[in-house]
Amino acid sequence: MARSSWWSSAAWPDPTDPPFLNGVVLVRTAHDAHALMAALGGIEDAFGRQRSVANAPRTLDLDLIAYGRLSGDLDGLILPHPRAHQRLFVMGPLAEIAPDWRHPVSHQTARALAATAEVGQDARPGR
């Protein structure tokens, strides 16, 4: 339904790792949240994603930030993403395509969350 521009930033949590390139898409799907996460994992695998240690550099990392207004631990899938609201490299692109989107728990807009994000403050649109 909508796609942000690419945003670049230093890697987090280790800025000596290769830089991040992030974007956000807004989709409509017939999949439930678990099936959507499985599909995202399959795409990561197809692009050679290797899972080693937490936060290791990776070729591709696809996250489900929110799924409608669902919230909580849904059989191991935590929605909304528990840290996305703190990350400018997520909230900035989201605010670009859906500035009035509201976080399912805090009810803050994407625009407000981008303005107060503490992680990835160097994130900027453009490659």
mmCIF file of C-alpha atoms in Angstrom:
data_model
loop_
_atom_site.group_PDB
_atom_site.id
_atom_site.type_symbol
_atom_site.label_atom_id
_atom_site.label_comp_id
_atom_site.label_asym_id
_atom_site.label_seq_id
_atom_site.Cartn_x
_atom_site.Cartn_y
_atom_site.Cartn_z
ATOM 1 C CA MET A 1 0.000 0.000 0.000
ATOM 2 C CA ALA A 2 2.931 2.331 0.699
ATOM 3 C CA ARG A 3 6.731 2.224 0.805
ATOM 4 C CA SER A 4 9.167 4.621 2.453
ATOM 5 C CA SER A 5 12.392 5.844 0.967
ATOM 6 C CA TRP A 6 15.578 4.116 2.107
ATOM 7 C CA TRP A 7 17.064 5.481 5.329
ATOM 8 C CA SER A 8 20.727 5.029 6.212
ATOM 9 C CA SER A 9 22.311 5.029 9.646
ATOM 10 C CA ALA A 10 25.255 3.690 11.565
ATOM 11 C CA ALA A 11 24.799 0.103 12.720
ATOM 12 C CA TRP A 12 23.303 -0.449 16.143
ATOM 13 C CA PRO A 13 24.281 -1.522 18.733
ATOM 14 C CA ASP A 14 27.828 -1.706 17.290
ATOM 15 C CA PRO A 15 28.514 1.263 14.987
ATOM 16 C CA THR A 16 31.702 -0.425 13.714
ATOM 17 C CA ASP A 17 29.520 -3.011 11.923
ATOM 18 C CA PRO A 18 28.410 -2.233 8.367
ATOM 19 C CA PRO A 19 25.844 0.602 8.229
ATOM 20 C CA PHE A 20 22.111 -0.031 8.186
ATOM 21 C CA LEU A 21 19.832 0.593 5.258
ATOM 22 C CA ASN A 22 16.207 0.628 6.396
ATOM 23 C CA GLY A 23 12.788 1.064 4.921
ATOM 24 C CA VAL A 24 9.191 0.480 5.913
ATOM 25 C CA VAL A 25 6.302 -0.884 3.908
ATOM 26 C CA LEU A 26 2.625 -0.798 4.715
ATOM 27 C CA VAL A 27 0.890 -3.938 3.479
ATOM 28 C CA ARG A 28 -2.538 -5.505 3.401
ATOM 29 C CA THR A 29 -2.445 -9.278 3.708
ATOM 30 C CA ALA A 30 -4.718 -12.276 4.094
ATOM 31 C CA HIS A 31 -2.048 -13.897 6.320
ATOM 32 C CA ASP A 32 -2.445 -13.851 10.069
ATOM 33 C CA ALA A 33 0.454 -12.406 12.063
ATOM 34 C CA HIS A 34 2.213 -15.753 12.557
ATOM 35 C CA ALA A 35 1.939 -16.708 8.892
ATOM 36 C CA LEU A 36 3.243 -13.269 7.907
ATOM 37 C CA MET A 37 6.264 -13.662 10.208
ATOM 38 C CA ALA A 38 6.923 -17.103 8.700
ATOM 39 C CA ALA A 39 6.783 -15.595 5.204
ATOM 40 C CA LEU A 40 9.217 -12.836 6.235
ATOM 41 C CA GLY A 41 11.575 -15.473 7.643
ATOM 42 C CA GLY A 42 11.400 -17.373 4.371
ATOM 43 C CA ILE A 43 12.381 -14.234 2.456
ATOM 44 C CA GLU A 44 15.320 -13.677 4.819
ATOM 45 C CA ASP A 45 16.438 -17.273 4.278
ATOM 46 C CA ALA A 46 16.176 -16.887 0.495
ATOM 47 C CA PHE A 47 18.545 -13.909 0.741
ATOM 48 C CA GLY A 48 21.104 -15.903 2.719
ATOM 49 C CA ARG A 49 20.305 -14.669 6.216
ATOM 50 C CA GLN A 50 22.549 -16.388 8.745
ATOM 51 C CA ARG A 51 21.468 -16.421 12.365
ATOM 52 C CA SER A 52 24.454 -16.436 14.721
ATOM 53 C CA VAL A 53 24.543 -14.159 17.764
ATOM 54 C CA ALA A 54 21.984 -11.492 18.618
ATOM 55 C CA ASN A 55 22.454 -8.220 16.703
ATOM 56 C CA ALA A 56 25.138 -9.695 14.427
ATOM 57 C CA PRO A 57 25.506 -8.051 10.992
ATOM 58 C CA ARG A 58 23.081 -9.587 8.512
ATOM 59 C CA THR A 59 22.227 -9.448 4.856
ATOM 60 C CA LEU A 60 18.545 -8.893 5.523
ATOM 61 C CA ASP A 61 16.385 -8.387 8.614
ATOM 62 C CA LEU A 62 12.626 -8.194 8.118
ATOM 63 C CA ASP A 63 10.577 -7.254 11.169
ATOM 64 C CA LEU A 64 6.864 -7.081 11.761
ATOM 65 C CA ILE A 65 6.479 -3.748 13.538
ATOM 66 C CA ALA A 66 2.739 -3.968 14.114
ATOM 67 C CA TYR A 67 -0.249 -5.943 12.924
ATOM 68 C CA GLY A 68 -3.356 -3.825 13.170
ATOM 69 C CA ARG A 69 -4.095 -3.115 16.814
ATOM 70 C CA LEU A 70 -2.851 -6.474 18.132
ATOM 71 C CA SER A 71 -0.679 -6.227 21.216
ATOM 72 C CA GLY A 72 0.930 -8.602 23.640
ATOM 73 C CA ASP A 73 2.682 -11.942 23.464
ATOM 74 C CA LEU A 74 0.828 -13.943 20.837
ATOM 75 C CA ASP A 75 2.317 -17.406 21.285
ATOM 76 C CA GLY A 76 5.884 -16.105 21.121
ATOM 77 C CA LEU A 77 5.240 -13.279 18.657
ATOM 78 C CA ILE A 78 5.379 -9.977 20.537
ATOM 79 C CA LEU A 79 3.372 -7.174 18.952
ATOM 80 C CA PRO A 80 3.930 -4.397 18.439
ATOM 81 C CA HIS A 81 7.674 -4.862 18.028
ATOM 82 C CA PRO A 82 8.944 -4.145 21.566
ATOM 83 C CA ARG A 83 11.722 -1.703 20.608
ATOM 84 C CA ALA A 84 10.696 -0.223 17.258
ATOM 85 C CA HIS A 85 9.242 2.906 18.871
ATOM 86 C CA GLN A 86 12.709 3.765 20.243
ATOM 87 C CA ARG A 87 14.466 3.566 16.860
ATOM 88 C CA LEU A 88 14.588 6.478 14.437
ATOM 89 C CA PHE A 89 15.642 4.101 11.656
ATOM 90 C CA VAL A 90 12.181 2.500 12.051
ATOM 91 C CA MET A 91 9.957 5.388 13.124
ATOM 92 C CA GLY A 92 11.447 7.851 10.625
ATOM 93 C CA PRO A 93 10.536 5.752 7.576
ATOM 94 C CA LEU A 94 7.166 4.892 9.114
ATOM 95 C CA ALA A 95 6.411 8.561 9.773
ATOM 96 C CA GLU A 96 7.333 9.290 6.159
ATOM 97 C CA ILE A 97 4.524 7.054 4.819
ATOM 98 C CA ALA A 98 2.054 7.046 7.731
ATOM 99 C CA PRO A 99 2.733 10.024 10.037
ATOM 100 C CA ASP A 100 -0.595 9.635 11.828
ATOM 101 C CA TRP A 101 -0.229 5.893 12.458
ATOM 102 C CA ARG A 102 -0.754 5.244 16.168
ATOM 103 C CA HIS A 103 1.254 2.820 18.250
ATOM 104 C CA PRO A 104 -1.168 0.139 19.514
ATOM 105 C CA VAL A 105 -0.012 0.502 23.137
ATOM 106 C CA SER A 106 1.182 4.092 23.675
ATOM 107 C CA HIS A 107 -1.217 5.561 21.080
ATOM 108 C CA GLN A 108 1.508 8.030 20.049
ATOM 109 C CA THR A 109 1.778 8.813 16.355
ATOM 110 C CA ALA A 110 4.654 7.684 14.194
ATOM 111 C CA ARG A 111 5.567 11.361 13.770
ATOM 112 C CA ALA A 112 5.781 11.870 17.557
ATOM 113 C CA LEU A 113 7.728 8.651 18.075
ATOM 114 C CA ALA A 114 10.214 9.625 15.352
ATOM 115 C CA ALA A 115 10.738 12.977 17.064
ATOM 116 C CA THR A 116 11.590 11.314 20.382
ATOM 117 C CA ALA A 117 13.422 8.167 19.204
ATOM 118 C CA GLU A 118 16.663 7.687 21.107
ATOM 119 C CA VAL A 119 18.320 4.948 19.051
ATOM 120 C CA GLY A 120 19.759 5.597 15.597
ATOM 121 C CA GLN A 121 19.500 9.365 15.813
ATOM 122 C CA ASP A 122 21.809 9.670 12.805
ATOM 123 C CA ALA A 123 19.229 7.940 10.550
ATOM 124 C CA ARG A 124 18.429 10.004 7.470
ATOM 125 C CA PRO A 125 16.508 9.426 4.250
ATOM 126 C CA GLY A 126 18.594 8.940 1.174
ATOM 127 C CA ARG A 127 21.289 6.478 0.382
#
